[in-house]
Each structure stands twice: as C-alpha cells, then as structure tokens.
Coordinates of C-alpha atoms and ligand atoms in Angstrom, one line a residue:
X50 CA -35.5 49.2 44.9
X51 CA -33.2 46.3 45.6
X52 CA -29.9 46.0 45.2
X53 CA -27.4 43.2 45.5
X54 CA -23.8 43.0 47.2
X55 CA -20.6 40.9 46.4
X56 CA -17.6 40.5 48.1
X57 CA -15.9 38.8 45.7
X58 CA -12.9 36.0 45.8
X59 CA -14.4 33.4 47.9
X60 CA -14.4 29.6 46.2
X61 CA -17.9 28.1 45.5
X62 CA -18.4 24.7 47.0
X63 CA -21.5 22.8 47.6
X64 CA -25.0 21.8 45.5
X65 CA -27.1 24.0 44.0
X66 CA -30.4 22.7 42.9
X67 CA -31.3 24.5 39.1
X68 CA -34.8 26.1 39.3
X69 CA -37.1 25.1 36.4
X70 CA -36.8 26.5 33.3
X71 CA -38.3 30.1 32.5
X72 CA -38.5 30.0 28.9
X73 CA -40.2 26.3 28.6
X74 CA -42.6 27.5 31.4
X75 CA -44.3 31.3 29.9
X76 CA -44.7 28.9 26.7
X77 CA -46.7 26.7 28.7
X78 CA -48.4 28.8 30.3
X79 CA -49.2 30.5 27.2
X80 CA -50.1 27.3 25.9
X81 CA -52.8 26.4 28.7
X82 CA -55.1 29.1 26.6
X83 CA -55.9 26.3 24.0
X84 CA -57.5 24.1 26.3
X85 CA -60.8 24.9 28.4
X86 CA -60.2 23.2 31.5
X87 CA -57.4 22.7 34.0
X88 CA -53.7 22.5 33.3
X89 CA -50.8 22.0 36.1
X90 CA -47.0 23.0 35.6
X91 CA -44.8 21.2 38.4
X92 CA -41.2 22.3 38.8
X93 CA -42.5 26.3 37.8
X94 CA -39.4 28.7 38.9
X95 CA -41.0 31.5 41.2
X96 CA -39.6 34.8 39.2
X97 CA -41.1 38.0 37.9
X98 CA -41.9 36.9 34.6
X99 CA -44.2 33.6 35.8
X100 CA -45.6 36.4 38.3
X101 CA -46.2 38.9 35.1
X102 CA -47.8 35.8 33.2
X103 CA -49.8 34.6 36.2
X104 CA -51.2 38.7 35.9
X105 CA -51.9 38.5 32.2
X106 CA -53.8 35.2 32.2
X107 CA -56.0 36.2 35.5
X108 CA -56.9 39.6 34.0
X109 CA -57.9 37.3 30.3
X110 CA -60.2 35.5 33.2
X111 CA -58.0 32.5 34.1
X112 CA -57.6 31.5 37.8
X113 CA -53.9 30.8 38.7
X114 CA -52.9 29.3 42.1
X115 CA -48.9 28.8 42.5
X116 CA -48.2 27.2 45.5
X117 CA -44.5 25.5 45.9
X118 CA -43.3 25.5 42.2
X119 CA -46.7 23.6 40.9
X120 CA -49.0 25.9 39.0
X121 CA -52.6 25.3 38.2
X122 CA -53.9 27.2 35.6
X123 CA -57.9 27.2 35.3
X124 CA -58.7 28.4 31.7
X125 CA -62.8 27.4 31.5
X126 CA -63.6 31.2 32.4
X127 CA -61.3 32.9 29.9
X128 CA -63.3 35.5 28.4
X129 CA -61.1 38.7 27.4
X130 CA -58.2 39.0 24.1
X131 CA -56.7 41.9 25.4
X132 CA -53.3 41.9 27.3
X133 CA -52.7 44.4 29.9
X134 CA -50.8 47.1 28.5
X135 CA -48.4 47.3 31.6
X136 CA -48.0 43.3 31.5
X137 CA -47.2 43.3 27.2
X138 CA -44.6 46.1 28.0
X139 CA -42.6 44.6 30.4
X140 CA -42.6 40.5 29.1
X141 CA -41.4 39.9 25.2
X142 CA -43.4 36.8 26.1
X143 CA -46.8 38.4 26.1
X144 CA -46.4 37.6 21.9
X145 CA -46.8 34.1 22.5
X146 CA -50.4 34.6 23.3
X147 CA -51.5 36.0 20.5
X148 CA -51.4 32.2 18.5
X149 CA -53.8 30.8 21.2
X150 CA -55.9 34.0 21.9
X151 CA -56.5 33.9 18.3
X152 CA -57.4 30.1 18.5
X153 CA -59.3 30.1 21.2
X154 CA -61.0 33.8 21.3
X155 CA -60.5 34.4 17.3
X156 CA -59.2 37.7 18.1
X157 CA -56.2 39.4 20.2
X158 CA -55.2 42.8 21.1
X159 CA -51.6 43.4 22.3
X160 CA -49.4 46.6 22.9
X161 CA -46.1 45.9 21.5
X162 CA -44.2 43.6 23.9
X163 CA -41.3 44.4 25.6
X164 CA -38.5 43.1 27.6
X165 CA -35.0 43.1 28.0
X166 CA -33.6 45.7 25.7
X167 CA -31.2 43.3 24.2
X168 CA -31.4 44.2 20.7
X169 CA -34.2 45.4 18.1
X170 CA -36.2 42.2 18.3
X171 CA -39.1 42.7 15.4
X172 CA -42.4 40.9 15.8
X173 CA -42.6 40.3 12.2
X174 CA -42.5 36.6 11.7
X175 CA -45.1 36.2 14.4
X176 CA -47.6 38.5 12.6
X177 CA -46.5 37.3 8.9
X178 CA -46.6 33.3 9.8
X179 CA -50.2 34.0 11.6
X180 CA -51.6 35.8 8.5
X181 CA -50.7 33.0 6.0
X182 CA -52.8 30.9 9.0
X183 CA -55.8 33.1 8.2
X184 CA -55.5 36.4 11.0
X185 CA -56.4 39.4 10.0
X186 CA -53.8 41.7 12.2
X187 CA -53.7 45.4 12.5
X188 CA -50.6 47.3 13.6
X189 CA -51.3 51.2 14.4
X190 CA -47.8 52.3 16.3
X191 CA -47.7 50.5 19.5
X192 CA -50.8 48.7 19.5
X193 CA -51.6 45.4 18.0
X194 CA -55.0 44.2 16.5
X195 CA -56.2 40.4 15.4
X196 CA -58.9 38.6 14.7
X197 CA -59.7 35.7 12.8
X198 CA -63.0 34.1 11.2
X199 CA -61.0 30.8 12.2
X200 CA -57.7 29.7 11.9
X201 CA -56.2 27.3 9.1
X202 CA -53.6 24.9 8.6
X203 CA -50.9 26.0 5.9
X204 CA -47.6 25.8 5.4
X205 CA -44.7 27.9 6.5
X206 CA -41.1 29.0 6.4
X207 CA -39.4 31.0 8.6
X208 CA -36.5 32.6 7.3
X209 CA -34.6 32.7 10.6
X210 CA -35.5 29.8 13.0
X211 CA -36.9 32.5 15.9
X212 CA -37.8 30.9 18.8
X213 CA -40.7 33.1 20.1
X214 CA -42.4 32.4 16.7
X215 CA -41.9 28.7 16.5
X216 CA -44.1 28.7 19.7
X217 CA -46.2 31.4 18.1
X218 CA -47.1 29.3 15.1
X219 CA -46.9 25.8 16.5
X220 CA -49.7 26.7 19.6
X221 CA -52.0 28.4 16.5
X222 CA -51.8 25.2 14.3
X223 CA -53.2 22.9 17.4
X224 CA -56.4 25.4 17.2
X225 CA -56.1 25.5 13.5
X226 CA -58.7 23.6 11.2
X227 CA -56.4 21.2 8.8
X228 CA -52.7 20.6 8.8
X229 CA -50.1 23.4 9.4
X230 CA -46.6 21.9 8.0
X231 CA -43.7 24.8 9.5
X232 CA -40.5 24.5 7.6
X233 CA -37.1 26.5 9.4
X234 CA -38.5 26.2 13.0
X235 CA -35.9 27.0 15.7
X236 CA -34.9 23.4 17.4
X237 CA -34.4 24.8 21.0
X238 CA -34.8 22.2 23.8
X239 CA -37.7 24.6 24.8
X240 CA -39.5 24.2 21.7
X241 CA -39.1 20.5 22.0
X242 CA -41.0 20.4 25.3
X243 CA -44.0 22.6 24.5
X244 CA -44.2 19.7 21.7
X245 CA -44.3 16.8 24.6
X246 CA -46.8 19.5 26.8
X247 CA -49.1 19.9 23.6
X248 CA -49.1 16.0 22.5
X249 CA -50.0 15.1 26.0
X250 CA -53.0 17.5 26.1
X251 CA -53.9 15.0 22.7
X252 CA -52.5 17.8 20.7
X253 CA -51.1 15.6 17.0
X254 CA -47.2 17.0 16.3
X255 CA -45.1 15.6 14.5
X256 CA -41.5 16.5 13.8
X257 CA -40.5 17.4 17.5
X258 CA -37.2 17.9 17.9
X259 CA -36.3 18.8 14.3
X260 CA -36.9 22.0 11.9
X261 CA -39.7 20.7 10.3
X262 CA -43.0 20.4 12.4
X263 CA -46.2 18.7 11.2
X264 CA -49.8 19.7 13.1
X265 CA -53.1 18.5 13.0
X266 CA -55.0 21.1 14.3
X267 CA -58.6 21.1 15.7
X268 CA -58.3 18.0 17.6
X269 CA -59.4 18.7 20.9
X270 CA -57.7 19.1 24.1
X271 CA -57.7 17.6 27.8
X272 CA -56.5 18.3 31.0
X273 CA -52.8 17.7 31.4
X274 CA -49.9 17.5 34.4
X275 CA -46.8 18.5 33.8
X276 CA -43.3 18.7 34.8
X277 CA -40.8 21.7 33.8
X278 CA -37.4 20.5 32.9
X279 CA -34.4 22.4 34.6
X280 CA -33.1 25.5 33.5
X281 CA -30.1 25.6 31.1
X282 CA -29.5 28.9 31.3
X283 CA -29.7 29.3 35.1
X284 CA -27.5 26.2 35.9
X285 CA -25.2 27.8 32.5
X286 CA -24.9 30.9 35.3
X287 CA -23.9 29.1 38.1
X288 CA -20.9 27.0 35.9
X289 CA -20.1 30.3 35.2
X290 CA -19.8 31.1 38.7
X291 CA -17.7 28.4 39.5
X292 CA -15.3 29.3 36.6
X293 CA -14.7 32.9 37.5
X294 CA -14.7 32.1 41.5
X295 CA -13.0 28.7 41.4
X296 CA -14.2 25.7 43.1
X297 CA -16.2 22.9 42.7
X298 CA -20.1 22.0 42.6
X299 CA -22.4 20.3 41.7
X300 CA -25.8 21.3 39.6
X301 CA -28.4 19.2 40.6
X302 CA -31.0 18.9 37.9
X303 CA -29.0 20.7 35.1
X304 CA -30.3 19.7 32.0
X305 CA -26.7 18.2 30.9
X306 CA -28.2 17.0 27.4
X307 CA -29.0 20.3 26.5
X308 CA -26.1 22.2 27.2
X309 CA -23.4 20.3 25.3
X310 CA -21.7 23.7 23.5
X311 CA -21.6 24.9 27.1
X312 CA -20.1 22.1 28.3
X313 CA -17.9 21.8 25.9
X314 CA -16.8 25.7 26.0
X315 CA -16.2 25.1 29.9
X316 CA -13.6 22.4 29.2
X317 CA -11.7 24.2 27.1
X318 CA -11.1 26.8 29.4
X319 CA -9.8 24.4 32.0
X320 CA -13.2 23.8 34.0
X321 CA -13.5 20.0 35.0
X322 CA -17.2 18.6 33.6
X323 CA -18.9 15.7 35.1
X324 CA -22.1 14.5 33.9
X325 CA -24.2 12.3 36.5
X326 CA -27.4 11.0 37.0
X327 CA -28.4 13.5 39.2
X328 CA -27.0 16.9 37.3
X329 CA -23.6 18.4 36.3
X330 CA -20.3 18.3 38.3
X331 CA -17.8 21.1 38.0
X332 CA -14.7 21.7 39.3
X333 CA -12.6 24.9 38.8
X334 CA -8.9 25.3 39.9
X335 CA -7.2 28.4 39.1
X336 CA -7.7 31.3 36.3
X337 CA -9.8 29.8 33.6
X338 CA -7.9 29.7 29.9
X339 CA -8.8 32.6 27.1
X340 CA -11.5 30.9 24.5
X341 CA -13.6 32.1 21.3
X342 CA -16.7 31.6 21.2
X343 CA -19.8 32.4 18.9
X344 CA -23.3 32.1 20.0
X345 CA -25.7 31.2 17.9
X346 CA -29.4 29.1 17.4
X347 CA -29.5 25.8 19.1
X348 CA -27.6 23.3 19.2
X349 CA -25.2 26.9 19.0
X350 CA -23.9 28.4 22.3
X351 CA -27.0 29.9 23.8
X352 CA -26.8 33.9 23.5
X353 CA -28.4 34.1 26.8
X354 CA -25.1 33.0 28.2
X355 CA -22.7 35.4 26.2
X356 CA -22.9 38.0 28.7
X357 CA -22.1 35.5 31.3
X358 CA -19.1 34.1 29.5
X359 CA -17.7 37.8 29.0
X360 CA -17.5 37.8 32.4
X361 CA -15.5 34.6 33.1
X362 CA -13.2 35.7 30.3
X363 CA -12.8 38.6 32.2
X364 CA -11.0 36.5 34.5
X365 CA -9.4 34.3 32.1
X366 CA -5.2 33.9 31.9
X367 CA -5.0 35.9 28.2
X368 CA -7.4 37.4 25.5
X369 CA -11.0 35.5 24.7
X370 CA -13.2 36.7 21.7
X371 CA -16.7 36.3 21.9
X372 CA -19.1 37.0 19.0
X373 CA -22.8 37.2 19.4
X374 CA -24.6 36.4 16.0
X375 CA -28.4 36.8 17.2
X376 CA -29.0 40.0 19.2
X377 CA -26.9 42.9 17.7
X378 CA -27.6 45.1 21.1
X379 CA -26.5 42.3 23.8
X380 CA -23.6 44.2 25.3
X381 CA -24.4 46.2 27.7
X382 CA -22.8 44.4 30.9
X383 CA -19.9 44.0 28.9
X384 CA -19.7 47.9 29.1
X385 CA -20.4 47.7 32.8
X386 CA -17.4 45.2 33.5
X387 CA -15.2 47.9 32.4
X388 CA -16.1 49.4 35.9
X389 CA -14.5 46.6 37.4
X390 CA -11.7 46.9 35.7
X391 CA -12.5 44.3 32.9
X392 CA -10.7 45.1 29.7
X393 CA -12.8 45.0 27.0
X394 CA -13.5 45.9 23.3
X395 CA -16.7 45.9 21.3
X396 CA -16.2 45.7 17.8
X397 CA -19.6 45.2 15.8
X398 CA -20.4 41.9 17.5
X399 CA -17.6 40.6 18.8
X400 CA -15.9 41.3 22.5
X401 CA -12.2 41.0 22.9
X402 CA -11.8 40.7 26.7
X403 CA -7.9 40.7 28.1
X404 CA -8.5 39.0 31.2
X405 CA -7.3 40.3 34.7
X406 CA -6.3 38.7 37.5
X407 CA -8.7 39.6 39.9
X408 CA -11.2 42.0 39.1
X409 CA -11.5 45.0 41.0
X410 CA -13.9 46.0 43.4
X411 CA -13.6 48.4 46.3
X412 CA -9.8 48.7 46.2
X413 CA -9.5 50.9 43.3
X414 CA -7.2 48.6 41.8
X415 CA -6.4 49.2 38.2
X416 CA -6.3 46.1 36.3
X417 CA -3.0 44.0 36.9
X418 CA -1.3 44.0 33.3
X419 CA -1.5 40.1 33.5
X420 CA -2.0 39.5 29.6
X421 CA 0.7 38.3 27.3
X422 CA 2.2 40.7 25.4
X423 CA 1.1 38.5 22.2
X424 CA -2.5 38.5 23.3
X425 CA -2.4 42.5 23.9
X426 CA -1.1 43.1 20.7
X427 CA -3.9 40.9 19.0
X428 CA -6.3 43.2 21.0
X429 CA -4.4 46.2 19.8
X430 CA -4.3 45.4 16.0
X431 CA -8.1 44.6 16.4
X432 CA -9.5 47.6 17.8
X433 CA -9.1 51.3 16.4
X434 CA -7.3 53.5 17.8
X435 CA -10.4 55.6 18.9
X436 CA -12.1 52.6 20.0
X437 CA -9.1 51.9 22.3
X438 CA -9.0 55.5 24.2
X439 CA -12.2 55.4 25.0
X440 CA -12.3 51.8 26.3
X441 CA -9.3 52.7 28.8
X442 CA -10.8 56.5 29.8
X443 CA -13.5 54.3 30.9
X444 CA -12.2 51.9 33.0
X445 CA -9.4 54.3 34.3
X446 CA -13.0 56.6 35.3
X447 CA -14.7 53.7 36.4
X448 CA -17.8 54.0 38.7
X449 CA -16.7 53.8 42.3
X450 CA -19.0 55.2 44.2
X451 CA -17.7 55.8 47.7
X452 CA -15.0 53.2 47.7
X453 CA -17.6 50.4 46.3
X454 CA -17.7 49.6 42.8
X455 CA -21.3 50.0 41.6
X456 CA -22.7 48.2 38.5
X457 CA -25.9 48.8 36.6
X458 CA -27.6 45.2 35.5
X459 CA -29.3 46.7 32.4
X460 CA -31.1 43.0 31.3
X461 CA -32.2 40.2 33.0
X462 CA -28.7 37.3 31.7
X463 CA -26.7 40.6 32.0
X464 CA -27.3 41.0 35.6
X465 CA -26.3 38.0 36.4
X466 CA -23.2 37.9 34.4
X467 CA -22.4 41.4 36.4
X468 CA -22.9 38.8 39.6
X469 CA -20.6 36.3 38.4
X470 CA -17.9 38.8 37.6
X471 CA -18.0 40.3 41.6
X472 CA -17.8 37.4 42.8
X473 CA -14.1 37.1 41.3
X474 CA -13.7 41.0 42.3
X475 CA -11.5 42.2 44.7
X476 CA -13.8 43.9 47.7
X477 CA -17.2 44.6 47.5
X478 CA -19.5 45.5 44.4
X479 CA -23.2 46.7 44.2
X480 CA -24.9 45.4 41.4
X481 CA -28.1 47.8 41.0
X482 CA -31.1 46.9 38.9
X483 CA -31.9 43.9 40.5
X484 CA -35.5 43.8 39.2
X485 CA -33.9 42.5 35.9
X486 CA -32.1 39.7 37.3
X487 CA -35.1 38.7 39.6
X488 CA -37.4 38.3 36.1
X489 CA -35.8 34.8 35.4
X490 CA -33.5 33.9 38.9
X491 CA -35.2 32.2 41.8
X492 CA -33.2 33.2 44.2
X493 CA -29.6 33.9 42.8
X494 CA -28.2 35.8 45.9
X495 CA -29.6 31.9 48.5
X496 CA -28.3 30.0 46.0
X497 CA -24.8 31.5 45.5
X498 CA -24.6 32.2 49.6
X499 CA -25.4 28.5 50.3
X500 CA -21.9 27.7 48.4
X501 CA -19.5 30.1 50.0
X502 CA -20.8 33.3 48.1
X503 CA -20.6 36.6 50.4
X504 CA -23.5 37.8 48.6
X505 CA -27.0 39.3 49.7
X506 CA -29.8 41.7 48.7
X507 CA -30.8 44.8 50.6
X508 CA -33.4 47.1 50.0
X509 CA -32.7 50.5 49.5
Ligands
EPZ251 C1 -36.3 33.5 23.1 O1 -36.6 34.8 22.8 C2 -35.9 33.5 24.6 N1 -37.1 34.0 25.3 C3 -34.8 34.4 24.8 O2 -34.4 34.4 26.2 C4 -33.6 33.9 24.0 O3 -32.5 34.8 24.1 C5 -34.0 33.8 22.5 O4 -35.2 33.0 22.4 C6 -32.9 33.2 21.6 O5 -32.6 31.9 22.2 C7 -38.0 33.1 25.7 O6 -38.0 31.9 25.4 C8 -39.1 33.6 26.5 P1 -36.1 34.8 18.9 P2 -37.3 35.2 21.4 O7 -37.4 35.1 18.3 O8 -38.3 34.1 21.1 C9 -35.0 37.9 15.4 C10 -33.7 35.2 28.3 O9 -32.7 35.9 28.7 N2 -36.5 38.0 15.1 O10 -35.5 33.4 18.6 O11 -37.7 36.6 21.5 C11 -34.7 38.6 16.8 O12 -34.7 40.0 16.6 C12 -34.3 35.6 26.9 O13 -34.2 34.3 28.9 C13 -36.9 38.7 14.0 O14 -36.1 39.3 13.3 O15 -36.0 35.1 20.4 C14 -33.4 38.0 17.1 O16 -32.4 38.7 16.5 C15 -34.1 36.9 26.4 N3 -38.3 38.7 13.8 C16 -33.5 36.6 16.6 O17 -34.6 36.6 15.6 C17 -39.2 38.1 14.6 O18 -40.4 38.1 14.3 C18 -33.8 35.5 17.7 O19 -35.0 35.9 18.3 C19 -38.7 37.3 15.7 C20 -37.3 37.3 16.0

C-alpha cells in the first residue's frame, strides 16, 4: 500500500502538462469493440482504470499494447461477452461495454459495476434504453445477463441526461440495424468526442454536441487514429492547487473551452485566469474569497470537482456553500478535511465550509477563528444544533496520528481534493488510500513536486 505525504504551505510555480482525459478515453476504448480491426488512442493517461480496461478487453480476446500514452487496441480476435468479475467490480466503466458487446457479440454478461462509492449510482437507464433497442437482459442480484437476436434502431428519452448511458446507447445504435434518434442525452465534452472517434471510424451521428443525437446504425466500421483531448478534471485539480497554495502556473493543454463554469468560479474567488494558445494561466495571490457554488450536468460545474472546491473553500477568507445536485453520497473528503481542521457542515447536499487560515497539519493547530462573525452566524442559523456538536467533537478529535495528520482518500476526485487541501496545511499530512487517486491521476505527487510541492509517495 501507498501512501502520499504533504508538507503543506509552499507556492506552486511552474507548468504542468494535463494528462489526457480518463473519462473520453474508457469510452473509447469501450468503443474499439464495434469495429474488427485496429484502433489507436494517442494522448491515453497511464492510470489504473486504462490499466483495468486494458485487463477487461485482453481477457474478451483483444490485444492491447500501451507504449508512451498511444494505445493500440487489436479487436479482430474478440471472442468472449463476459467481463471479469474482479475488473466490473472495481471500474463503473465496465457498463459501457455492454452496448458494443451486445452489437458486436449479441450477448453480454457483467457483474454489477463498481467504482468510487460516490453515491447509489443505478444502472437502470443503461438496461431500460438497451431493451427498447431490442436486448433481452437478465438481472439475478449481482450478475447481469444480455443478449440480443440483433440490435434496432428506436427512439429514446432519458429522463436524466446520464452520461454513462449516453455512451451506452449511442455505441449500441452504430451496431444497431436502422436509425436510433436519443432524445435528453447528457452534452458532456466527453460525449461530444466519442461522437468525432465514432464518425471517423465511418460511424453516421448526427446531433453531436447537443441533447438530441441521430444514428444510423449498421454502417460499417474502419480503422481509426486518434487523439485524447486533455483532461478537465485533472487540469480543474491542479487550479485548484494553485488556489489553495497560491502561486501562479500554467496548464498546458487544459481544455480551456470546456471548463468555462470552472473558470468562471476561479475568478470569482480572486484567482487570476488566462486563456492561451497553449492551455490555461493562473495566478493566485493570497486567501481565495468565500463562493457558492452548485454542480450540476454540463455545461454545470462538473461534480467531479466539488470535492476539490470544498477544499479550496476550506482555505477561503469567510463561509462558501457548495451544493452537489447529482451524486447524493459525494462527501466523504469533506468529512475527512475536518481532520485538518477544515470547518464544515453537511446539510442534505450542500457543504458550508468557514474557511481557515491555514489548515492544520502536524502542529495540532485548532483552526484560527478567522471567519467573520456574519459568516459564522449564517453557518450557525444553517446547521442544527446537533449537527453542529458533532461537526466540532470531530475536528477538536481529529486524526493525528503521531503528530502527523492522516487522511483517508475514500474516491478517486476526493483524494485529490484531500491533496489540494495539505498542500495549504500547516506541517505534514498523510493522505492514505492512494490507490483511489492513482485510478484517474498520472502522476499527481511529479506533477505537483515539479512546481514547488513538498510532496511524494512511499510505500508502506
Ligand atoms: C460519468 O459517470 C463519469 N465517469 C463520472 O466521473 C462523472 O462524475 C459523471 O459522469 C457525471 O459527470 C466516466 O465518464 C467514466 P452519470 P456516470 O450516469 O456515467 C444517475 C470521475 O471521478 N443515474 O451521468 O456513471 C446517477 O446515479 C467520475 O472521473 C441513474 O439514476 O455518471 C447519478 O446520480 C466518477 N441511472 C447521475 O445519474 C442510471 O442508469 C449521473 O450519473 C445512470 C445514472
């Protein structure tokens, strides 16, 4: 077991280059099961969950060869429909091959996915969408069952724009006979490019980019070469970084186009925002202002950086509220910050974090009572009383484990909000749990180090 340690309150200055994107990539790769024949992914971040997807698609009877960050994917021998129970329980991805298992095989077995335990996260728009396309699917407790005498093009609505499912649906309706016409898709940039992948393997989609997507299945499929864009969420991380350290940097391939909410939500607590040709410049002087927030479906604030943004709120100069409105169980490094001494309240979905100037880590510090007495009182009237006791016997308790503050990353974008907040912590903190951050960060620990971070992972 890894774990990673912070010795916080060091300024962040340099470039960071953004790894490509995880969640356009396990599409893709998912994706390559519709085609016999060869498909290569430049720009492929080297992370758990490529490594878990790599895994699934040999045992189906792929060949994989990732060398650098280009991935070949060799699909001409696929000849199994059943995911690796180990692989489906630890990737929520694993669902997305059930669409192009079922196009290309006709049938697909699957335990229940898994993944970061962010929230309940059903499977039932996935498995209601690919029955009205004509699969016949089984569902005996964990296990999963589908086949198909051949898929067909229909037409859907989703009654919640879920991004997994969009995939889902849109990679069945290219192996679908006839037109599939999917009303209340989810419009993430993600979805967008496993449109541009799919149309360049002669795939016909219309509607890219909007809610409403048009496919004309059947047609068949070539070879194709690829290039990831950059990762939002990972260069969303690393502004983070920079607002909760201070400092200034640039992020070198950030997709700038696609992270306008975040952008904006960074200006408004005081971070400078540059966009260039070559990525986003930030600069960061001083305590980052309180700000509200609520996450939400693209164009919304991503939900993948809430957690992170909890953390730079708590560092902020006052009280920040931030609501999550798509995974009701996304919280769980918020309750971990209170170990630093971050003052926080859940309430249903939203966090009221009173920011604290610094964190602590291995000094013991209690929080410094740097709020205004306005901004306390708002947190006051909005918690219960109960709530409130137990929020403060918890950070006065705190975790400090020999002198070092120890946190437990419980999901993968919790981890590394957990990160973010030691690096503006007094002394040193141990984030354990590392495995979940390493599922969709490169390298987080080089990349942070390379700017100023005293960071580093150690095996224990
Ligand atoms: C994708 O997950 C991402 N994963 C997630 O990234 C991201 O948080 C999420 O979209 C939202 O942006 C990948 O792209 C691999 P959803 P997905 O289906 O597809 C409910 C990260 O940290 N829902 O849009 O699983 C669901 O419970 C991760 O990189 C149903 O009710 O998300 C949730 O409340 C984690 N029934 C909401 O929709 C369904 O059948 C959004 O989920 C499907 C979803």
């Amino acid at each position: 077991m890894s774990v990673i340690r912070i010795r916080g309150l060091h300024s962040l200055e340099g470039n960071i280059r953004i790894q490509g994107s995880k969640n356009a990539v396990l599409p893709l790769m998912a994706a390559s099961l519709l085609h016999s024949g060869t498909v290569t992914i430049t720009n492929v971040p080297r992370i758990q969950d490529v490594n878990c997807m790599m895994g699934i698609l040999e045992y189906l009877g792929c060949s994989c060869v990732l060398e650098d960050h280009s991935l070949t994917i060799d699909t001409r021998a696929l000849s199994a429909a059943r995911i690796p129970d180990q692989e489906a329980g630890q990737m929520r991805s694993s669902i997305m091959l059930l669409g192009p298992l079922l196009g290309r095989m006709r049938q697909a077995v699957s335990r229940h996915p898994g993944g970061c335990s962010i929230g309940k996260r059903p499977i039932d728009l996935h498995l209601s969408a690919l029955r009205a396309m004509g699969a016949d699917i089984r569902v005996e407790g964990e296990q999963i069952t589908a086949s198909t005498p051949g898929l067909a093009g229909t037409g859907i609505r989703l009654s919640f724009p879920s991004v997994g499912a969009t995939e889902n649906v849109l990679m069945a309706a290219v192996a679908a006979e006839g037109t599939t016409v999917l009303e209340g898709a989810a419009v993430e940039p993600e979805i967008e490019v496993l449109c541009r992948f799919l149309r360049e393997m002669g795939a016909q989609i219309e509607g890219a980019g909007t809610d409403t997507l048009v496919v004309h299945g059947g047609v068949p499929l070539h070879d194709v070469t690829f290039a990831a864009p950059g990762d939002r969420i990972v260069a969303g991380t690393y502004l983070g970084a920079v607002m909760a350290a201070g400092g200034d940097l640039l992020l070198a391939g950030a997709p700038a186009g696609h992270m306008e909410q975040v952008l904006a939500v960074a200006a408004r607590a005081g971070c400078q925002v540059e966009i260039l040709p070559e990525g986003v410049h930030v600069r960061m002087e001083g305590r980052p202002k309180p700000f509200v927030l609520s996450t939400g479906p693209y164009p919304g604030f991503p939900t993948d950086l809430q957690s992170v943004m909890v953390a730079v709120a708590a560092v902020a100069d006052g009280t920040s509220a931030i609501r999550e409105t798509v995974f009701e169980g996304r919280f769980a490094s918020a309750k971990e910050l209170q170990k630093l001494g971050g003052h926080i309240i859940i309430k249903d979905r939203t966090v009221l974090v009173e920011g604290a100037c610094p964190l602590a880590g291995k000094e013991e510090a209690p929080r410094e009572a740097q709020a205004k007495a306005g901004d306390r009182q708002e947190v006051e009237v909005q918690a219960k009383a109960g709530d409130r006791q137990e929020v403060e016997a918890q950070a006065k308790a705190g975790d400090q484990q020999g002198g070092v503050a120890q946190v437990e990353a419980r999901d993968l974008r919790g981890g590394a909000a957990l990160v973010v907040a030691a690096l503006a912590a007094k002394g040193e903190t141990v984030v354990t749990g590392c495995e979940h951050i390493s599922r969709g960060y490169e390298d987080i620990c080089g990349d942070l180090a390379a700017v100023g971070a005293e960071i580093w992972m150690e095996r224990e």
